Coordinates of C-alpha atoms and ligand atoms in Angstrom, one line a residue:
M48 CA -15.6 -23.5 -13.3
A49 CA -19.0 -22.1 -12.4
E50 CA -19.7 -25.0 -10.1
Y51 CA -16.9 -24.4 -7.6
E52 CA -16.3 -21.6 -5.1
A53 CA -12.8 -20.8 -3.8
V54 CA -12.2 -20.5 -0.1
I55 CA -9.0 -18.5 0.7
G56 CA -7.2 -17.7 3.9
L57 CA -3.9 -15.8 4.0
E58 CA -0.9 -16.0 6.3
V59 CA 1.1 -12.8 6.0
H60 CA 4.5 -12.3 7.7
V61 CA 5.4 -8.7 8.3
Q62 CA 8.8 -7.6 9.6
V63 CA 8.4 -5.0 12.3
K64 CA 10.4 -1.8 11.8
T65 CA 12.6 -1.5 14.9
Q66 CA 16.1 -0.3 15.8
S67 CA 17.2 -3.7 17.1
K68 CA 16.3 -7.3 16.7
M69 CA 13.6 -9.2 18.7
F70 CA 15.6 -10.7 21.4
C71 CA 19.1 -9.2 21.2
S72 CA 20.6 -5.7 20.5
C73 CA 21.9 -6.4 17.0
P74 CA 20.7 -3.8 14.5
N75 CA 17.6 -4.6 12.5
R76 CA 19.0 -3.6 9.2
F77 CA 18.7 -4.9 5.6
G78 CA 21.3 -5.1 2.9
E79 CA 24.5 -5.3 5.0
E80 CA 27.3 -7.8 4.3
P81 CA 26.2 -11.3 5.3
N82 CA 26.7 -12.2 9.0
T83 CA 27.8 -8.7 10.1
M84 CA 24.6 -8.0 12.1
V85 CA 24.9 -10.9 14.5
C86 CA 25.7 -11.8 18.1
P87 CA 25.7 -14.9 20.3
V88 CA 22.0 -14.6 20.9
C89 CA 20.8 -14.5 17.3
M90 CA 23.5 -17.1 16.4
G91 CA 21.9 -19.4 19.0
Y92 CA 25.1 -20.0 21.0
P93 CA 24.6 -22.1 24.1
G94 CA 23.8 -20.4 27.4
V95 CA 22.5 -17.1 26.0
L96 CA 19.2 -15.6 27.1
P97 CA 16.7 -13.7 25.0
T98 CA 15.5 -10.2 26.0
P99 CA 12.2 -9.1 24.4
N100 CA 12.1 -6.0 22.3
K101 CA 9.5 -3.7 23.9
E102 CA 9.0 -1.6 20.7
A103 CA 8.3 -4.7 18.6
I104 CA 5.6 -5.7 21.1
R105 CA 4.1 -2.2 21.1
K106 CA 4.0 -2.1 17.4
T107 CA 2.3 -5.5 17.3
I108 CA -0.3 -4.2 19.6
V109 CA -0.7 -1.1 17.4
A110 CA -1.2 -3.5 14.4
G111 CA -3.8 -5.4 16.3
L112 CA -5.8 -2.4 17.4
M113 CA -5.6 -0.9 13.8
C114 CA -7.3 -4.2 12.7
S115 CA -10.0 -4.1 15.5
C116 CA -8.4 -7.0 17.4
T117 CA -8.9 -7.9 21.0
I118 CA -5.6 -7.6 22.9
P119 CA -5.7 -10.3 25.6
H120 CA -4.4 -9.3 29.0
Y121 CA -2.1 -12.3 29.1
S122 CA 0.2 -13.6 26.3
K123 CA 3.3 -15.7 26.2
F124 CA 6.0 -16.9 23.9
D125 CA 6.5 -20.5 22.8
R126 CA 9.2 -22.6 21.3
K127 CA 8.5 -24.0 17.9
S128 CA 10.9 -26.9 17.4
Y129 CA 12.3 -27.8 14.0
F130 CA 15.7 -28.6 12.5
Y131 CA 16.9 -26.6 9.6
P132 CA 20.0 -24.4 9.0
D133 CA 18.0 -21.2 9.0
M134 CA 17.5 -21.6 12.7
P135 CA 20.7 -22.3 14.8
K136 CA 18.8 -22.9 18.1
N137 CA 16.7 -25.6 16.4
Y138 CA 13.7 -23.8 17.7
Q139 CA 12.1 -20.5 16.8
I140 CA 10.6 -18.4 19.5
S141 CA 7.1 -17.8 18.4
Q142 CA 3.6 -17.7 20.0
Y143 CA 1.3 -20.6 19.9
D144 CA -2.0 -20.6 21.9
L145 CA -1.8 -17.1 23.5
P146 CA -0.9 -14.6 20.8
F147 CA -0.8 -10.8 21.3
C148 CA -3.8 -10.1 19.1
I149 CA -7.0 -12.1 18.3
D150 CA -10.4 -11.7 16.6
G151 CA -9.8 -8.7 14.3
K152 CA -11.0 -7.7 10.8
I153 CA -9.8 -5.9 7.8
H154 CA -12.1 -4.0 5.6
I155 CA -11.8 -4.4 1.8
S156 CA -13.3 -2.2 -0.9
G157 CA -12.4 -0.6 -4.2
E158 CA -11.1 -2.8 -6.8
G159 CA -9.1 -6.1 -7.3
F160 CA -6.0 -6.7 -9.2
S161 CA -7.9 -7.0 -12.5
G162 CA -9.5 -3.6 -11.8
A163 CA -12.9 -5.3 -11.2
P164 CA -15.0 -3.4 -8.6
L165 CA -15.3 -5.2 -5.3
A166 CA -18.2 -5.3 -2.9
D167 CA -17.4 -3.9 0.5
K168 CA -16.5 -6.7 2.9
D169 CA -14.8 -7.4 6.2
I170 CA -12.2 -10.2 6.2
G171 CA -11.8 -11.8 9.6
L172 CA -8.3 -11.7 11.2
T173 CA -7.8 -14.8 13.4
R174 CA -4.7 -13.6 15.1
I175 CA -1.5 -11.6 15.0
H176 CA 1.4 -13.2 16.8
L177 CA 5.0 -12.1 17.2
E178 CA 8.0 -14.3 16.5
E179 CA 11.7 -14.0 15.4
D180 CA 12.6 -14.2 11.8
V181 CA 15.0 -16.9 10.7
A182 CA 18.3 -16.7 8.7
K183 CA 18.3 -16.4 4.9
L184 CA 19.7 -19.2 2.8
N185 CA 21.5 -18.2 -0.3
H186 CA 21.8 -21.0 -2.7
L187 CA 25.0 -20.8 -4.8
G188 CA 25.2 -23.7 -7.2
K189 CA 25.9 -26.8 -5.2
S190 CA 26.5 -25.1 -1.9
S191 CA 24.4 -22.8 0.2
G192 CA 25.3 -19.9 2.3
V193 CA 23.5 -18.9 5.5
D194 CA 23.1 -15.2 6.3
Y195 CA 22.1 -14.7 9.9
N196 CA 21.6 -10.9 9.6
R197 CA 17.9 -11.6 9.3
A198 CA 17.8 -14.2 12.1
G199 CA 16.0 -12.6 15.1
V200 CA 14.4 -9.7 13.3
P201 CA 10.9 -9.2 14.8
L202 CA 8.3 -10.8 12.6
M203 CA 4.5 -10.6 12.9
E204 CA 2.4 -13.3 11.5
C205 CA -1.1 -12.1 10.5
V206 CA -3.5 -15.1 10.0
S207 CA -6.8 -14.4 8.3
E208 CA -10.0 -16.4 8.5
P209 CA -10.9 -18.3 5.3
D210 CA -13.2 -15.4 4.3
M211 CA -11.9 -14.6 0.8
R212 CA -13.7 -16.0 -2.2
S213 CA -11.6 -14.8 -5.1
A214 CA -8.1 -13.8 -6.2
D215 CA -9.3 -10.2 -6.4
E216 CA -10.5 -10.2 -2.8
A217 CA -7.1 -11.7 -1.7
Y218 CA -5.4 -8.9 -3.6
A219 CA -7.6 -6.2 -1.9
Y220 CA -7.0 -7.8 1.5
L221 CA -3.2 -7.6 1.0
T222 CA -3.4 -4.1 -0.2
A223 CA -5.4 -3.0 2.8
L224 CA -3.1 -4.9 5.2
K225 CA 0.0 -3.3 3.7
Q226 CA -1.6 0.2 3.9
I227 CA -2.4 -0.3 7.6
M228 CA 1.1 -1.4 8.4
Q229 CA 2.6 1.6 6.5
Y230 CA 0.2 4.1 7.9
A231 CA 1.0 3.0 11.4
D232 CA 4.7 2.9 10.7
I233 CA 4.8 -0.7 11.8
S234 CA 6.6 -1.8 8.6
D235 CA 7.5 -0.4 5.2
C236 CA 6.3 -3.7 3.7
D237 CA 8.9 -3.7 1.0
M238 CA 8.4 -7.2 -0.6
E239 CA 11.7 -6.9 -2.4
K240 CA 13.4 -6.7 0.9
G241 CA 11.3 -9.5 2.3
Q242 CA 9.5 -7.2 4.7
L243 CA 6.2 -8.7 3.7
R244 CA 5.8 -12.4 2.8
C245 CA 2.6 -14.1 2.1
D246 CA 1.4 -17.7 2.1
V247 CA -1.9 -18.6 0.5
N248 CA -4.3 -21.3 1.7
I249 CA -6.9 -22.3 -0.8
S250 CA -9.6 -24.9 -1.3
L251 CA -12.6 -25.3 -3.5
R252 CA -16.1 -26.4 -2.7
P253 CA -19.1 -27.0 -4.8
V254 CA -21.2 -23.8 -4.9
G255 CA -23.9 -24.0 -2.3
R256 CA -22.0 -26.4 0.0
E257 CA -21.1 -25.2 3.4
K258 CA -18.3 -27.6 4.3
F259 CA -14.8 -26.5 3.2
G260 CA -12.7 -28.6 0.9
T261 CA -9.1 -29.7 1.5
K262 CA -6.8 -26.8 1.7
I263 CA -3.6 -26.4 -0.3
E264 CA -0.9 -24.0 1.0
I265 CA 1.1 -22.0 -1.5
K266 CA 4.5 -20.6 -0.5
N267 CA 7.2 -18.4 -2.2
L268 CA 4.9 -15.7 -3.4
N269 CA 7.0 -12.7 -3.8
S270 CA 4.5 -10.1 -5.2
F271 CA 0.8 -9.3 -4.9
R272 CA 0.6 -10.1 -8.6
A273 CA 2.1 -13.5 -8.0
V274 CA -0.5 -14.1 -5.3
H275 CA -3.3 -13.2 -7.7
R276 CA -1.9 -15.4 -10.5
A277 CA -1.2 -18.3 -8.1
I278 CA -4.8 -18.3 -6.8
C279 CA -6.2 -18.2 -10.4
H280 CA -4.0 -21.0 -11.4
E281 CA -4.7 -23.1 -8.3
M282 CA -8.5 -22.7 -8.8
E283 CA -8.2 -24.2 -12.2
R284 CA -5.9 -27.0 -11.2
Q285 CA -8.0 -28.0 -8.2
A286 CA -11.3 -27.8 -10.2
Y287 CA -9.7 -30.0 -12.9
L288 CA -8.7 -32.7 -10.3
L289 CA -12.1 -32.5 -8.5
D290 CA -13.9 -32.9 -11.7
D291 CA -11.9 -36.1 -12.2
G292 CA -13.0 -37.4 -8.9
V293 CA -9.6 -37.1 -7.3
V294 CA -9.5 -36.9 -3.5
L295 CA -7.2 -34.0 -2.6
R296 CA -4.7 -34.2 0.3
Q297 CA -3.3 -31.3 2.3
E298 CA -0.2 -30.2 0.5
T299 CA 2.3 -27.4 0.6
R300 CA 3.0 -26.2 -2.9
G301 CA 5.5 -23.7 -4.3
W302 CA 4.9 -21.1 -7.0
N303 CA 7.0 -21.0 -10.2
D304 CA 6.6 -17.5 -11.5
D305 CA 8.2 -18.2 -14.9
R306 CA 6.0 -21.1 -15.6
G307 CA 2.9 -19.6 -14.0
E308 CA 2.1 -22.7 -12.0
T309 CA 2.4 -24.3 -8.6
Y310 CA 4.4 -27.4 -7.8
L311 CA 4.4 -29.9 -5.0
M312 CA 6.8 -29.1 -2.2
R313 CA 5.7 -31.4 0.6
V314 CA 2.7 -33.1 2.2
K315 CA 1.8 -30.9 5.2
E316 CA 3.1 -31.5 8.7
D317 CA 0.7 -31.3 11.6
A318 CA 1.2 -28.6 14.2
H319 CA 2.2 -31.1 16.9
D320 CA 5.3 -32.0 14.8
Y321 CA 6.7 -28.7 16.0
R322 CA 6.5 -29.8 19.7
Y323 CA 5.3 -26.3 20.8
F324 CA 5.9 -25.6 24.5
P325 CA 6.1 -22.4 26.6
E326 CA 9.4 -20.6 26.2
P327 CA 11.1 -21.1 29.6
D328 CA 13.5 -18.2 29.1
L329 CA 10.8 -15.5 28.8
M330 CA 8.2 -14.3 31.2
P331 CA 4.6 -14.2 30.0
V332 CA 3.6 -10.7 28.8
T333 CA 0.7 -9.0 30.5
F334 CA -1.2 -5.8 29.8
T335 CA -3.6 -3.8 31.9
D336 CA -6.7 -2.1 30.3
A337 CA -5.0 1.2 30.9
E338 CA -1.9 0.2 29.0
I339 CA -4.0 -1.0 26.0
E340 CA -6.1 2.2 26.1
A341 CA -2.9 4.3 26.1
V342 CA -1.8 2.7 22.9
R343 CA -5.2 3.0 21.4
K344 CA -5.3 6.7 22.1
Q345 CA -2.2 7.2 19.9
L346 CA -3.4 5.2 16.9
P347 CA -3.1 7.0 13.6
E348 CA -6.1 7.4 11.3
L349 CA -6.9 4.4 9.3
P350 CA -6.7 4.7 5.5
V351 CA -10.4 4.0 5.2
Q352 CA -11.2 6.7 7.7
M353 CA -8.9 9.1 5.9
R354 CA -10.7 8.4 2.6
E355 CA -14.0 9.1 4.2
R356 CA -12.8 12.4 5.7
F357 CA -11.3 13.6 2.4
V358 CA -14.7 12.9 0.6
R359 CA -16.7 14.5 3.4
D360 CA -14.6 17.5 4.3
Y361 CA -12.7 18.3 1.1
G362 CA -15.3 17.3 -1.5
L363 CA -13.0 14.7 -3.2
T364 CA -14.5 12.0 -5.3
E365 CA -14.1 8.4 -4.0
Y366 CA -11.7 7.8 -6.8
D367 CA -9.5 10.9 -5.9
A368 CA -9.5 9.9 -2.3
D369 CA -8.5 6.4 -3.2
V370 CA -5.5 7.5 -5.3
I371 CA -4.4 10.1 -2.7
T372 CA -4.5 7.6 0.2
H373 CA -2.9 4.8 -1.6
D374 CA 0.5 5.9 -0.3
K375 CA 0.7 7.3 3.2
A376 CA 3.3 9.9 2.2
V377 CA 1.0 11.2 -0.6
A378 CA -1.9 11.4 1.8
A379 CA 0.2 13.4 4.3
Y380 CA 1.3 15.7 1.5
F381 CA -2.4 16.3 0.5
N382 CA -3.4 16.8 4.1
Q383 CA -0.8 19.6 4.4
T384 CA -1.7 21.1 1.1
A385 CA -5.4 21.1 1.9
D386 CA -4.6 23.0 5.2
T387 CA -3.6 26.1 3.2
A388 CA -5.4 25.6 -0.1
K389 CA -8.7 27.6 -0.5
N390 CA -9.9 24.8 -2.8
P391 CA -8.7 21.4 -1.6
K392 CA -10.5 19.6 -4.4
L393 CA -8.5 21.6 -6.9
A394 CA -5.3 20.8 -4.9
A395 CA -6.1 17.1 -5.2
N396 CA -6.5 17.4 -8.9
W397 CA -3.1 19.0 -9.2
I398 CA -1.5 16.3 -7.0
I399 CA -3.1 13.5 -9.0
S400 CA -2.7 14.8 -12.5
E401 CA 0.5 16.8 -12.3
L402 CA 2.6 16.2 -9.3
L403 CA 2.3 12.4 -9.2
R404 CA 2.9 12.1 -12.9
E405 CA 6.0 14.3 -12.8
L406 CA 7.3 12.4 -9.8
S407 CA 6.8 9.0 -11.4
D408 CA 8.3 10.3 -14.7
G409 CA 11.4 11.4 -12.8
G410 CA 11.5 8.3 -10.7
V411 CA 11.4 10.5 -7.6
S412 CA 9.4 9.7 -4.4
I413 CA 7.1 12.3 -2.9
S414 CA 9.4 12.7 0.1
E415 CA 12.1 14.0 -2.2
C416 CA 9.7 16.4 -4.0
V417 CA 11.1 19.9 -4.2
I418 CA 7.7 21.5 -4.2
T419 CA 6.4 21.8 -0.6
P420 CA 2.7 21.3 0.2
V421 CA 2.5 25.0 1.1
Q422 CA 4.0 26.0 -2.3
L423 CA 1.5 23.8 -4.1
A424 CA -1.3 25.3 -2.0
T425 CA -0.1 28.8 -3.0
L426 CA -0.1 27.9 -6.7
V427 CA -3.7 26.6 -6.3
N428 CA -4.7 29.8 -4.5
L429 CA -3.2 31.9 -7.3
I430 CA -5.5 30.1 -9.8
E431 CA -8.4 30.3 -7.4
D432 CA -8.2 34.0 -6.9
G433 CA -7.7 34.7 -10.6
T434 CA -4.1 35.9 -10.5
I435 CA -3.1 33.3 -13.0
S436 CA -5.0 31.1 -15.4
G437 CA -4.9 27.3 -15.2
K438 CA -2.8 27.2 -18.3
I439 CA -0.2 29.6 -17.0
A440 CA -0.2 27.6 -13.8
K441 CA 1.1 24.6 -15.7
T442 CA 4.1 26.7 -16.8
V443 CA 4.6 27.9 -13.2
F444 CA 4.3 24.4 -11.9
A445 CA 7.0 23.2 -14.3
K446 CA 9.3 25.9 -13.1
M447 CA 8.6 25.1 -9.5
F448 CA 9.4 21.5 -10.2
E449 CA 12.7 22.5 -11.7
S450 CA 13.8 25.1 -9.2
G451 CA 11.8 24.6 -6.0
K452 CA 11.1 28.4 -6.2
D453 CA 7.9 29.9 -4.8
P454 CA 5.1 30.2 -7.3
A455 CA 4.3 33.8 -6.4
K456 CA 8.0 34.7 -7.1
I457 CA 7.9 32.9 -10.5
V458 CA 4.7 34.7 -11.5
E459 CA 6.2 38.0 -10.5
E460 CA 9.7 37.5 -12.1
E461 CA 8.2 36.2 -15.3
G462 CA 5.4 38.7 -15.5
L463 CA 2.8 36.0 -15.7
V464 CA 0.0 37.7 -13.8
Q465 CA -3.3 37.3 -15.6
V466 CA -4.5 40.3 -17.5
T467 CA -8.0 41.2 -16.3
D468 CA -7.9 44.8 -17.4
E469 CA -10.7 45.1 -19.9
S470 CA -9.1 47.7 -22.1
A471 CA -5.9 45.7 -22.4
I472 CA -7.8 42.6 -23.4
E473 CA -9.9 44.7 -25.8
T474 CA -6.7 45.7 -27.6
F475 CA -5.7 42.1 -28.2
V476 CA -9.3 41.2 -29.3
D477 CA -9.3 44.1 -31.9
Q478 CA -5.9 43.0 -33.2
A479 CA -7.1 39.4 -33.5
I480 CA -10.2 40.4 -35.4
A481 CA -8.3 42.8 -37.7
A482 CA -5.8 40.2 -38.6
N483 CA -8.3 37.4 -39.4
Q484 CA -11.0 38.8 -41.7
P485 CA -11.8 35.4 -43.4
Q486 CA -12.5 33.9 -40.0
V487 CA -14.8 36.8 -39.1
Q488 CA -16.8 36.0 -42.2
Q489 CA -17.0 32.3 -41.3
Y490 CA -18.3 33.3 -37.9
K491 CA -20.9 35.6 -39.4
D492 CA -21.9 32.7 -41.7
G493 CA -22.9 30.8 -38.6
N494 CA -19.7 28.7 -37.9
E495 CA -19.6 29.2 -34.1
K496 CA -16.5 27.0 -33.7
V497 CA -14.5 29.8 -35.1
L498 CA -14.9 31.5 -31.7
Q499 CA -12.4 29.0 -30.2
F500 CA -9.9 30.0 -33.0
F501 CA -10.2 33.6 -31.9
V502 CA -9.8 32.8 -28.2
G503 CA -6.6 31.0 -29.2
Q504 CA -5.4 34.0 -31.2
V505 CA -6.1 36.4 -28.3
M506 CA -4.3 34.1 -25.8
K507 CA -1.3 33.9 -28.1
L508 CA -1.2 37.7 -28.4
S509 CA -1.4 38.0 -24.6
R510 CA 1.2 35.3 -24.2
G511 CA -1.4 33.2 -22.3
K512 CA -2.2 35.8 -19.7
A513 CA -5.6 37.1 -20.8
N514 CA -8.4 36.0 -18.5
P515 CA -10.3 33.5 -20.6
P516 CA -13.9 34.3 -19.6
M517 CA -13.3 38.0 -20.3
V518 CA -11.7 37.1 -23.7
I519 CA -14.8 35.2 -24.7
K520 CA -17.2 37.9 -23.5
L521 CA -15.4 40.6 -25.4
L522 CA -15.0 38.5 -28.5
K523 CA -18.7 37.7 -28.6
S524 CA -19.8 41.3 -28.1
K525 CA -17.5 42.5 -30.9
L526 CA -18.2 39.7 -33.4
D527 CA -22.0 39.6 -32.8
Ligands
LIG103 P1 -2.9 -25.0 9.9 O1 -3.2 -25.7 11.1 O2 -2.6 -25.9 8.8 O3 -1.9 -23.9 10.0 P2 -5.1 -23.2 10.1 O4 -6.4 -23.7 10.5 O5 -4.2 -22.6 11.2 O6 -4.3 -24.3 9.4 O7 -5.2 -22.2 9.0 C1 -4.2 -21.6 8.3 C2 -4.8 -20.7 7.2 O8 -5.5 -21.4 6.3 C3 -5.7 -19.6 7.8 O9 -5.4 -18.4 7.1 C4 -7.1 -20.2 7.4 O10 -8.0 -19.1 7.2 C5 -6.8 -20.9 6.2 N1 -7.7 -22.1 6.0 C6 -8.1 -23.0 6.9 N2 -8.9 -23.9 6.3 C7 -9.0 -23.6 5.0 C8 -9.7 -24.2 3.9 N3 -10.4 -25.3 4.0 N4 -9.6 -23.6 2.7 C9 -8.8 -22.5 2.6 N5 -8.2 -21.9 3.6 C10 -8.3 -22.4 4.8
LIG104 ZN1 22.0 -10.6 17.8
LIG105 MG1 -2.0 -22.5 11.7

């Protein structure tokens, strides 16, 4: 397939986290009994009027600003007409030519789904518009049920430029987009709850040619992994057809996850089939510069900025910073730990290698973690100032994880303070030497590895509390 290059653009729908729906006061809540979160507005009864949700609009502007978009001063809602049971009004209130956000970009870096390193790159964001979500159809054998709880939930559509060139880049773009939405509390982006849904547009062109090929749209992708697989599959399928001289037509295809292949759904409709026109029941929405700047002032730090700060101010490696910022809650936890920890880099190590592992083993999220950031910082400080050894710290950590007790208290109660008294350590060293004469001979014969054996013996005798550098120093001076 060396002779083709993929051109990929993504259309990502993100449900906005709000109290109520987009145009009525029904709760925006997932997982309730079907058709219990409904009212005449979201059921499309005749004669009702929509009232826009201010918070949903504000969060859309936040999303746009987080993605470096321009926020036009004048936007409006439009009707997108179509006939399908998921939309009782037979039109969806959406935005057509004047969306809330235009001309943005999302930075990708790090690695793709396959773990391959990616070159840093900005992916253009054409627009973000706000619309209402539609009802969910539940297919039950020969009949179908319609659940209107989802109808009217605020939904952003983020449309990218056709800037991605591989499945890995698409994966990285989605990861970055999701992180931004979560960091800014715009959406939890839980794909299992349908809070983030992605359509892929993909075409191939011979390497070196500028003109794009015919695009195919793939729908029903319910995980980032499925997006990656679908792109890989579609690249092969299209290359095979193009090699055969087939002229492709614009199609919408579905993704069958079990078979690992796409299938034809329909030949694509044109935009004018939707008969877009301005929504007469809603006023245009206008923003002053001052209003936009007020939102900009309250923007949270972007994940990419936070990564840079952790590397710069706390001495984390790029890799550590990447792991820590992957989840906003973990990043916040580290931020608080680093505030009190004398050695933030060591705190990061403990979060990555101990805390996150324990949490995932126990199936617990970091928000439910019994160890507070201040407690973890205290533990790290106990190591840093030599009160306990790194090894003892693991024991203390395990007890903290069980009981939520303060590390200093555990150390005190269990008598775990590191022994740094030279004469006390000397006693252990003498005991160890006296009890292991054959090993002393081995050491004298030049086997230096035996030193580690003695360190182990002394640690055992001191129940792990002897200060390791002092143990080594004393052992050497005695044995030599
Ligand atoms: P439509 O009018 O069919 O909705 P758009 O031009 O609005 O098409 O583009 C929809 C999505 O498809 C965008 O994300 C865009 O980047 C992407 N796209 C457009 N042309 C191509 C192409 N030739 N190959 C791959 N993706 C494309
Ligand atoms: Zn309603
Ligand atoms: Mg379009």
